[in-house]
mmCIF file of C-alpha atoms in Angstrom:
data_model
loop_
_atom_site.group_PDB
_atom_site.id
_atom_site.type_symbol
_atom_site.label_atom_id
_atom_site.label_comp_id
_atom_site.label_asym_id
_atom_site.label_seq_id
_atom_site.Cartn_x
_atom_site.Cartn_y
_atom_site.Cartn_z
ATOM 1 C CA UNK A 481 23.999 74.050 29.271
ATOM 2 C CA UNK A 482 23.722 73.527 25.779
ATOM 3 C CA UNK A 483 20.582 74.276 24.111
ATOM 4 C CA UNK A 484 18.447 71.281 23.429
ATOM 5 C CA UNK A 485 17.786 70.314 19.580
ATOM 6 C CA UNK A 486 14.355 71.799 18.344
ATOM 7 C CA UNK A 487 11.802 69.250 18.025
ATOM 8 C CA UNK A 488 10.774 70.387 14.590
ATOM 9 C CA UNK A 489 12.697 72.697 12.270
ATOM 10 C CA UNK A 490 10.761 73.797 8.831
ATOM 11 C CA UNK A 491 12.342 75.374 5.749
ATOM 12 C CA UNK A 492 10.624 77.430 3.123
ATOM 13 C CA UNK A 493 7.796 79.586 2.335
ATOM 14 C CA UNK A 494 6.223 82.158 4.171
ATOM 15 C CA UNK A 495 3.761 85.075 3.464
ATOM 16 C CA UNK A 496 0.650 86.911 4.429
ATOM 17 C CA UNK A 497 -2.391 85.113 3.455
ATOM 18 C CA UNK A 498 -5.555 87.431 2.817
ATOM 19 C CA UNK A 499 -8.586 85.261 3.061
ATOM 20 C CA UNK A 500 -12.279 86.564 2.141
ATOM 21 C CA UNK A 501 -14.419 86.676 5.160
ATOM 22 C CA UNK A 502 -17.480 85.540 3.193
ATOM 23 C CA UNK A 503 -17.608 82.241 1.573
ATOM 24 C CA UNK A 504 -18.969 81.392 -2.031
ATOM 25 C CA UNK A 505 -17.788 85.076 -3.161
ATOM 26 C CA UNK A 506 -15.717 85.542 -6.457
ATOM 27 C CA UNK A 507 -12.678 87.693 -5.402
ATOM 28 C CA UNK A 508 -13.763 90.218 -7.505
ATOM 29 C CA UNK A 509 -16.784 90.951 -5.393
ATOM 30 C CA UNK A 510 -15.021 90.455 -1.838
ATOM 31 C CA UNK A 511 -14.677 93.631 0.503
ATOM 32 C CA UNK A 512 -13.487 92.522 3.277
ATOM 33 C CA UNK A 513 -10.585 90.147 3.962
ATOM 34 C CA UNK A 514 -8.717 88.583 7.165
ATOM 35 C CA UNK A 515 -5.081 88.738 7.555
ATOM 36 C CA UNK A 516 -3.147 85.656 8.372
ATOM 37 C CA UNK A 517 0.499 84.160 8.557
ATOM 38 C CA UNK A 518 0.861 81.730 5.666
ATOM 39 C CA UNK A 519 3.206 79.554 3.734
ATOM 40 C CA UNK A 520 2.946 75.860 4.175
ATOM 41 C CA UNK A 521 6.324 75.118 6.119
ATOM 42 C CA UNK A 522 5.729 78.025 8.378
ATOM 43 C CA UNK A 523 2.258 76.737 8.918
ATOM 44 C CA UNK A 524 3.569 73.310 9.810
ATOM 45 C CA UNK A 525 5.800 74.748 12.238
ATOM 46 C CA UNK A 526 3.065 76.624 13.738
ATOM 47 C CA UNK A 527 0.584 73.398 13.884
ATOM 48 C CA UNK A 528 3.591 71.227 15.707
ATOM 49 C CA UNK A 529 3.839 74.162 18.173
ATOM 50 C CA UNK A 530 0.132 73.847 18.885
ATOM 51 C CA UNK A 531 0.733 70.384 19.688
ATOM 52 C CA UNK A 532 3.262 71.223 22.121
ATOM 53 C CA UNK A 533 6.594 70.608 20.056
ATOM 54 C CA UNK A 534 9.650 73.070 20.277
ATOM 55 C CA UNK A 535 9.690 74.395 16.682
ATOM 56 C CA UNK A 536 11.685 77.073 14.589
ATOM 57 C CA UNK A 537 11.314 78.053 10.812
ATOM 58 C CA UNK A 538 13.914 78.837 8.283
ATOM 59 C CA UNK A 539 12.781 81.553 5.896
ATOM 60 C CA UNK A 540 13.091 85.201 4.779
ATOM 61 C CA UNK A 541 10.607 88.052 4.590
ATOM 62 C CA UNK A 542 10.701 91.389 2.878
ATOM 63 C CA UNK A 543 11.976 94.439 5.082
ATOM 64 C CA UNK A 544 8.460 95.941 5.190
ATOM 65 C CA UNK A 545 5.538 96.149 7.592
ATOM 66 C CA UNK A 546 4.205 92.686 6.221
ATOM 67 C CA UNK A 547 7.740 91.107 7.250
ATOM 68 C CA UNK A 548 7.287 92.517 10.799
ATOM 69 C CA UNK A 549 3.764 91.211 11.280
ATOM 70 C CA UNK A 550 4.876 87.784 10.013
ATOM 71 C CA UNK A 551 7.587 87.478 12.820
ATOM 72 C CA UNK A 552 5.297 88.794 15.303
ATOM 73 C CA UNK A 553 2.676 85.988 14.382
ATOM 74 C CA UNK A 554 5.215 83.259 14.738
ATOM 75 C CA UNK A 555 6.359 84.559 17.828
ATOM 76 C CA UNK A 556 2.578 84.537 19.192
ATOM 77 C CA UNK A 557 2.096 81.021 17.802
ATOM 78 C CA UNK A 558 5.616 79.834 19.680
ATOM 79 C CA UNK A 559 7.630 79.497 16.787
ATOM 80 C CA UNK A 560 11.388 80.457 17.086
ATOM 81 C CA UNK A 561 11.940 83.207 14.516
ATOM 82 C CA UNK A 562 15.517 83.512 15.056
ATOM 83 C CA UNK A 563 16.420 82.177 11.355
ATOM 84 C CA UNK A 564 13.647 84.608 9.700
ATOM 85 C CA UNK A 565 15.499 87.284 8.132
ATOM 86 C CA UNK A 566 14.776 90.399 6.176
ATOM 87 C CA UNK A 567 15.575 90.840 2.392
ATOM 88 C CA UNK A 568 15.541 94.426 1.206
ATOM 89 C CA UNK A 569 15.317 93.879 -2.318
ATOM 90 C CA UNK A 570 11.983 91.903 -2.472
ATOM 91 C CA UNK A 571 8.484 92.364 -1.022
ATOM 92 C CA UNK A 572 6.847 89.861 1.406
ATOM 93 C CA UNK A 573 4.829 87.862 -0.577
ATOM 94 C CA UNK A 574 0.716 87.872 -0.200
ATOM 95 C CA UNK A 575 -1.490 85.144 -1.357
ATOM 96 C CA UNK A 576 -5.177 85.741 -2.094
ATOM 97 C CA UNK A 577 -7.811 82.950 -2.289
ATOM 98 C CA UNK A 578 -11.452 82.315 -3.188
ATOM 99 C CA UNK A 579 -13.360 80.070 -0.956
ATOM 100 C CA UNK A 580 -16.084 77.629 -2.650
ATOM 101 C CA UNK A 581 -16.714 74.863 -0.250
ATOM 102 C CA UNK A 582 -16.437 72.019 -0.299
ATOM 103 C CA UNK A 583 -13.488 71.595 -2.780
ATOM 104 C CA UNK A 584 -12.668 74.599 -4.835
ATOM 105 C CA UNK A 585 -10.229 77.055 -3.437
ATOM 106 C CA UNK A 586 -8.356 79.000 -6.061
ATOM 107 C CA UNK A 587 -5.154 80.593 -5.007
ATOM 108 C CA UNK A 588 -3.547 83.872 -6.495
ATOM 109 C CA UNK A 589 0.153 83.719 -5.346
ATOM 110 C CA UNK A 590 1.932 87.413 -5.673
ATOM 111 C CA UNK A 591 5.571 86.665 -5.330
ATOM 112 C CA UNK A 592 7.096 89.022 -7.989
ATOM 113 C CA UNK A 593 9.686 89.750 -8.898
ATOM 114 C CA UNK A 594 10.853 87.086 -6.474
ATOM 115 C CA UNK A 595 10.002 85.932 -3.183
ATOM 116 C CA UNK A 596 12.276 86.486 -0.339
ATOM 117 C CA UNK A 597 11.832 82.841 0.868
ATOM 118 C CA UNK A 598 13.975 81.949 -2.008
ATOM 119 C CA UNK A 599 16.840 84.076 -1.297
ATOM 120 C CA UNK A 600 17.826 81.815 1.467
ATOM 121 C CA UNK A 601 21.730 81.224 1.261
ATOM 122 C CA UNK A 602 23.427 77.976 2.338
ATOM 123 C CA UNK A 603 26.285 80.333 3.965
ATOM 124 C CA UNK A 604 23.849 81.599 6.291
ATOM 125 C CA UNK A 605 22.244 78.312 7.592
ATOM 126 C CA UNK A 606 22.802 77.113 10.926
ATOM 127 C CA UNK A 607 23.792 73.588 10.008
ATOM 128 C CA UNK A 608 24.355 72.331 13.728
ATOM 129 C CA UNK A 609 20.936 73.156 14.632
ATOM 130 C CA UNK A 610 19.370 71.883 11.309
ATOM 131 C CA UNK A 611 21.318 68.775 11.865
ATOM 132 C CA UNK A 612 20.472 68.347 15.336
ATOM 133 C CA UNK A 613 16.956 68.783 14.857
ATOM 134 C CA UNK A 614 14.624 66.029 15.676
ATOM 135 C CA UNK A 615 12.560 66.674 12.732
ATOM 136 C CA UNK A 616 13.638 68.696 9.764
ATOM 137 C CA UNK A 617 10.972 69.429 7.166
ATOM 138 C CA UNK A 618 11.682 71.146 3.597
ATOM 139 C CA UNK A 619 9.297 71.434 0.476
ATOM 140 C CA UNK A 620 9.418 71.071 -3.327
ATOM 141 C CA UNK A 621 9.194 74.742 -3.589
ATOM 142 C CA UNK A 622 12.347 75.440 -2.244
ATOM 143 C CA UNK A 623 14.112 73.437 -5.015
ATOM 144 C CA UNK A 624 12.498 75.858 -7.560
ATOM 145 C CA UNK A 625 15.192 78.754 -7.646
ATOM 146 C CA UNK A 626 18.467 79.483 -6.442
ATOM 147 C CA UNK A 627 20.147 80.082 -4.047
ATOM 148 C CA UNK A 628 17.043 78.597 -1.880
ATOM 149 C CA UNK A 629 17.927 74.924 -4.061
ATOM 150 C CA UNK A 630 21.492 75.000 -2.942
ATOM 151 C CA UNK A 631 20.664 76.008 0.492
ATOM 152 C CA UNK A 632 17.831 73.312 0.727
ATOM 153 C CA UNK A 633 20.281 70.579 -0.492
ATOM 154 C CA UNK A 634 22.998 71.686 1.779
ATOM 155 C CA UNK A 635 20.537 71.383 4.850
ATOM 156 C CA UNK A 636 19.600 67.912 3.542
ATOM 157 C CA UNK A 637 23.185 67.001 3.410
ATOM 158 C CA UNK A 638 23.844 68.299 6.959
ATOM 159 C CA UNK A 639 21.244 66.021 8.159
ATOM 160 C CA UNK A 640 22.908 63.084 6.551
ATOM 161 C CA UNK A 641 19.357 61.102 7.082
ATOM 162 C CA UNK A 642 19.691 61.365 10.737
ATOM 163 C CA UNK A 643 16.687 61.538 12.849
ATOM 164 C CA UNK A 644 13.430 62.330 10.609
ATOM 165 C CA UNK A 645 14.016 64.348 7.594
ATOM 166 C CA UNK A 646 10.609 65.241 5.874
ATOM 167 C CA UNK A 647 10.347 66.118 2.184
ATOM 168 C CA UNK A 648 6.783 67.807 1.634
ATOM 169 C CA UNK A 649 6.510 67.383 -2.160
ATOM 170 C CA UNK A 650 4.430 70.657 -2.475
ATOM 171 C CA UNK A 651 4.329 70.903 -6.184
ATOM 172 C CA UNK A 652 3.224 74.713 -7.133
ATOM 173 C CA UNK A 653 4.043 74.649 -11.263
ATOM 174 C CA UNK A 654 3.580 78.618 -11.150
ATOM 175 C CA UNK A 655 6.856 78.977 -8.942
ATOM 176 C CA UNK A 656 9.138 76.815 -11.383
ATOM 177 C CA UNK A 657 10.757 78.181 -14.551
ATOM 178 C CA UNK A 658 8.685 78.057 -17.529
ATOM 179 C CA UNK A 659 11.771 77.396 -19.755
ATOM 180 C CA UNK A 660 13.200 73.919 -20.219
ATOM 181 C CA UNK A 661 16.749 74.628 -19.633
ATOM 182 C CA UNK A 662 18.626 72.720 -16.516
ATOM 183 C CA UNK A 663 17.434 69.486 -14.659
ATOM 184 C CA UNK A 664 13.464 68.684 -14.696
ATOM 185 C CA UNK A 665 11.533 69.488 -11.437
ATOM 186 C CA UNK A 666 11.414 65.578 -11.391
ATOM 187 C CA UNK A 667 14.995 65.307 -11.375
ATOM 188 C CA UNK A 668 15.414 68.153 -8.507
ATOM 189 C CA UNK A 669 13.034 66.013 -6.549
ATOM 190 C CA UNK A 670 14.860 62.869 -7.077
ATOM 191 C CA UNK A 671 18.118 64.463 -5.846
ATOM 192 C CA UNK A 672 16.276 65.633 -2.633
ATOM 193 C CA UNK A 673 14.402 62.530 -2.030
ATOM 194 C CA UNK A 674 17.930 60.620 -1.624
ATOM 195 C CA UNK A 675 18.593 62.469 1.536
ATOM 196 C CA UNK A 676 14.692 62.273 3.082
ATOM 197 C CA UNK A 677 13.694 59.632 5.282
ATOM 198 C CA UNK A 678 9.847 60.714 4.891
ATOM 199 C CA UNK A 679 7.793 61.688 2.071
ATOM 200 C CA UNK A 680 4.310 63.195 1.878
ATOM 201 C CA UNK A 681 2.345 64.516 -1.260
ATOM 202 C CA UNK A 682 -0.828 64.127 -2.796
ATOM 203 C CA UNK A 683 -1.353 62.361 -6.198
ATOM 204 C CA UNK A 684 -0.660 65.094 -8.286
ATOM 205 C CA UNK A 685 2.816 65.742 -6.449
ATOM 206 C CA UNK A 686 3.401 62.012 -6.188
ATOM 207 C CA UNK A 687 3.010 62.114 -9.907
ATOM 208 C CA UNK A 688 5.693 64.765 -10.459
ATOM 209 C CA UNK A 689 8.393 63.141 -8.169
ATOM 210 C CA UNK A 690 7.731 59.508 -9.427
ATOM 211 C CA UNK A 691 6.001 59.330 -12.331
ATOM 212 C CA UNK A 692 3.346 57.212 -10.601
ATOM 213 C CA UNK A 693 -0.143 58.370 -9.962
ATOM 214 C CA UNK A 694 -1.573 54.919 -8.465
ATOM 215 C CA UNK A 695 -1.400 55.200 -4.515
ATOM 216 C CA UNK A 696 0.899 51.963 -4.114
ATOM 217 C CA UNK A 697 2.529 52.434 -6.741
ATOM 218 C CA UNK A 698 3.612 56.029 -6.026
ATOM 219 C CA UNK A 699 4.424 54.739 -2.381
ATOM 220 C CA UNK A 700 6.831 52.166 -3.413
ATOM 221 C CA UNK A 701 8.368 54.623 -6.055
ATOM 222 C CA UNK A 702 9.202 56.848 -3.245
ATOM 223 C CA UNK A 703 10.426 54.376 -1.076
ATOM 224 C CA UNK A 704 12.509 53.277 -4.098
ATOM 225 C CA UNK A 705 13.906 56.649 -4.264
ATOM 226 C CA UNK A 706 15.352 56.587 -0.574
ATOM 227 C CA UNK A 707 12.719 57.116 2.000
ATOM 228 C CA UNK A 708 11.733 55.163 4.810
ATOM 229 C CA UNK A 709 7.923 56.072 4.777
ATOM 230 C CA UNK A 710 5.885 57.232 1.958
ATOM 231 C CA UNK A 711 2.850 59.275 3.025
ATOM 232 C CA UNK A 712 0.186 59.647 -0.067
ATOM 233 C CA UNK A 713 -2.740 62.008 0.348
ATOM 234 C CA UNK A 714 -5.692 61.028 -1.446
ATOM 235 C CA UNK A 715 -8.289 63.689 -0.802
ATOM 236 C CA UNK A 716 -11.715 62.201 -0.296
ATOM 237 C CA UNK A 717 -10.399 58.690 -0.198
ATOM 238 C CA UNK A 718 -8.195 59.461 2.854
ATOM 239 C CA UNK A 719 -4.379 58.736 3.179
ATOM 240 C CA UNK A 720 -2.235 55.798 2.359
ATOM 241 C CA UNK A 721 1.331 55.342 4.335
ATOM 242 C CA UNK A 722 3.556 52.381 3.373
ATOM 243 C CA UNK A 723 6.830 51.703 5.296
ATOM 244 C CA UNK A 724 9.588 50.450 3.705
ATOM 245 C CA UNK A 725 9.585 47.391 6.332
ATOM 246 C CA UNK A 726 6.382 46.364 4.244
ATOM 247 C CA UNK A 727 3.675 47.691 6.998
ATOM 248 C CA UNK A 728 1.109 49.929 5.640
ATOM 249 C CA UNK A 729 -1.783 52.024 6.663
ATOM 250 C CA UNK A 730 -4.899 53.157 4.624
ATOM 251 C CA UNK A 731 -6.816 55.596 6.616
ATOM 252 C CA UNK A 732 -10.176 57.212 5.640
ATOM 253 C CA UNK A 733 -10.716 60.753 6.274
ATOM 254 C CA UNK A 734 -12.709 61.983 9.212
ATOM 255 C CA UNK A 735 -16.044 63.260 8.224
ATOM 256 C CA UNK A 736 -16.089 67.187 8.101
ATOM 257 C CA UNK A 737 -18.238 69.822 6.827
ATOM 258 C CA UNK A 738 -15.547 71.718 4.714
ATOM 259 C CA UNK A 739 -15.289 75.630 5.129
ATOM 260 C CA UNK A 740 -11.827 75.972 3.668
ATOM 261 C CA UNK A 741 -9.469 73.233 2.672
ATOM 262 C CA UNK A 742 -6.177 75.143 2.215
ATOM 263 C CA UNK A 743 -4.868 74.689 5.943
ATOM 264 C CA UNK A 744 -5.750 71.033 6.301
ATOM 265 C CA UNK A 745 -2.542 69.851 4.560
ATOM 266 C CA UNK A 746 -0.263 72.123 6.916
ATOM 267 C CA UNK A 747 -2.174 70.895 9.976
ATOM 268 C CA UNK A 748 -1.813 67.139 8.898
ATOM 269 C CA UNK A 749 1.921 67.989 8.531
ATOM 270 C CA UNK A 750 2.189 69.029 12.101
ATOM 271 C CA UNK A 751 0.350 66.424 13.293
ATOM 272 C CA UNK A 752 2.356 63.838 11.495
ATOM 273 C CA UNK A 753 5.810 65.375 12.760
ATOM 274 C CA UNK A 754 4.034 65.198 16.409
ATOM 275 C CA UNK A 755 3.208 61.377 15.788
ATOM 276 C CA UNK A 756 6.593 60.454 14.409
ATOM 277 C CA UNK A 757 8.321 62.304 17.571
ATOM 278 C CA UNK A 758 5.725 60.237 19.924
ATOM 279 C CA UNK A 759 6.775 56.901 18.287
ATOM 280 C CA UNK A 760 3.502 56.030 17.516
ATOM 281 C CA UNK A 761 2.695 53.245 14.795
ATOM 282 C CA UNK A 762 2.030 54.480 11.576
ATOM 283 C CA UNK A 763 -1.926 53.759 11.602
ATOM 284 C CA UNK A 764 -2.358 55.793 14.629
ATOM 285 C CA UNK A 765 -0.193 58.665 13.590
ATOM 286 C CA UNK A 766 -2.284 58.791 10.318
ATOM 287 C CA UNK A 767 -5.499 59.005 12.035
ATOM 288 C CA UNK A 768 -4.620 61.535 14.249
ATOM 289 C CA UNK A 769 -2.992 63.753 11.388
ATOM 290 C CA UNK A 770 -6.450 63.202 9.263
ATOM 291 C CA UNK A 771 -8.201 64.561 12.380
ATOM 292 C CA UNK A 772 -6.029 67.552 12.714
ATOM 293 C CA UNK A 773 -6.429 68.451 9.060
ATOM 294 C CA UNK A 774 -10.144 67.952 9.191
ATOM 295 C CA UNK A 775 -10.265 70.309 12.093
ATOM 296 C CA UNK A 776 -8.716 73.022 9.950
ATOM 297 C CA UNK A 777 -10.630 72.339 7.172
ATOM 298 C CA UNK A 778 -13.623 73.281 9.108
ATOM 299 C CA UNK A 779 -12.472 76.571 9.678
ATOM 300 C CA UNK A 780 -11.742 79.810 7.762
ATOM 301 C CA UNK A 781 -8.157 80.450 8.423
ATOM 302 C CA UNK A 782 -4.999 78.371 8.268
ATOM 303 C CA UNK A 783 -2.438 79.292 10.816
ATOM 304 C CA UNK A 784 -4.679 80.515 13.662
ATOM 305 C CA UNK A 785 -6.823 77.453 12.765
ATOM 306 C CA UNK A 786 -4.241 74.869 14.044
ATOM 307 C CA UNK A 787 -5.958 72.494 16.631
ATOM 308 C CA UNK A 788 -4.728 71.778 20.326
ATOM 309 C CA UNK A 789 -4.050 68.320 21.355
ATOM 310 C CA UNK A 790 -7.374 68.287 23.035
ATOM 311 C CA UNK A 791 -9.415 69.112 19.928
ATOM 312 C CA UNK A 792 -7.678 66.660 18.025
ATOM 313 C CA UNK A 793 -8.577 63.824 20.673
ATOM 314 C CA UNK A 794 -12.077 65.102 20.803
ATOM 315 C CA UNK A 795 -12.526 64.790 17.136
ATOM 316 C CA UNK A 796 -11.065 61.230 17.289
ATOM 317 C CA UNK A 797 -13.263 60.262 19.993
ATOM 318 C CA UNK A 798 -16.314 61.373 18.264
ATOM 319 C CA UNK A 799 -15.217 59.907 14.912
ATOM 320 C CA UNK A 800 -15.872 63.414 12.935
ATOM 321 C CA UNK A 801 -15.282 67.415 13.225
ATOM 322 C CA UNK A 802 -18.324 68.644 15.007
ATOM 323 C CA UNK A 803 -19.147 71.607 16.872
ATOM 324 C CA UNK A 804 -18.733 69.804 20.213
ATOM 325 C CA UNK A 805 -15.256 68.507 19.108
ATOM 326 C CA UNK A 806 -14.212 72.170 17.901
ATOM 327 C CA UNK A 807 -15.376 73.477 21.485
ATOM 328 C CA UNK A 808 -13.842 70.573 23.502
#
């Protein structure tokens, strides 16, 4: 019997997150860390798997113990790691953060001389599986360097706008070349947007992609660039979703005492995939994704903090993330 298509395939960044086990302490004074699976597309795959979806990730690690750890973690979280391959030339990336709730979480990326996840080659992609996936999720980081850029665009072309193709705008300026040669990041983003059906980004990311920062203007610009659904994350103001058919949802955030906000967007992404696959209306999908993100914001870790369906439903039922909703 032929293998069934994946619910979600994500493509792009992976690495080891080393997070302080104490909050409110500068990195120079931290002496104990927790080790976690990291990288936004990988965390999105974990988040969707936690919600019952069959997921896989296309990425690369170093040929080292940290790479072994990441593949083991993916399998433990129920994410297929068949397309997670090692690169001998580069070490697995490590990311440190500082945690100053409620809204200051500096990140320190160690991805030199080059991250293995930027060594994804188009010739190595399983384009049949990518094309058949019900959701394909890619990120702006995948466009910052070759051969990842060509591979990401090849995957998008294989989709040919079938199913749900999500472009997570994921703007990380430190990953892009500092020289001005070649097309601008905005031009790279526009090329990819032409193949996406959904775009997701915060106000900074939308501004890079479209030149617009006002939420409704940014959403309209994303739709004009080719997507069917534009999702604009506004931080404390909640999330705005605008569909090409004219419908929209402006959903406030769920109240939460923030511990670490870094994984909230990835939980939101996995829940967004779940809602879209469930055929929910836009407002319900945004409320559910907001709740998933809020739950992770109340926890220290990212990947291991991704919520299960009963936790999201409990938070929605209570109208806030509480100790009870996290224990439900």
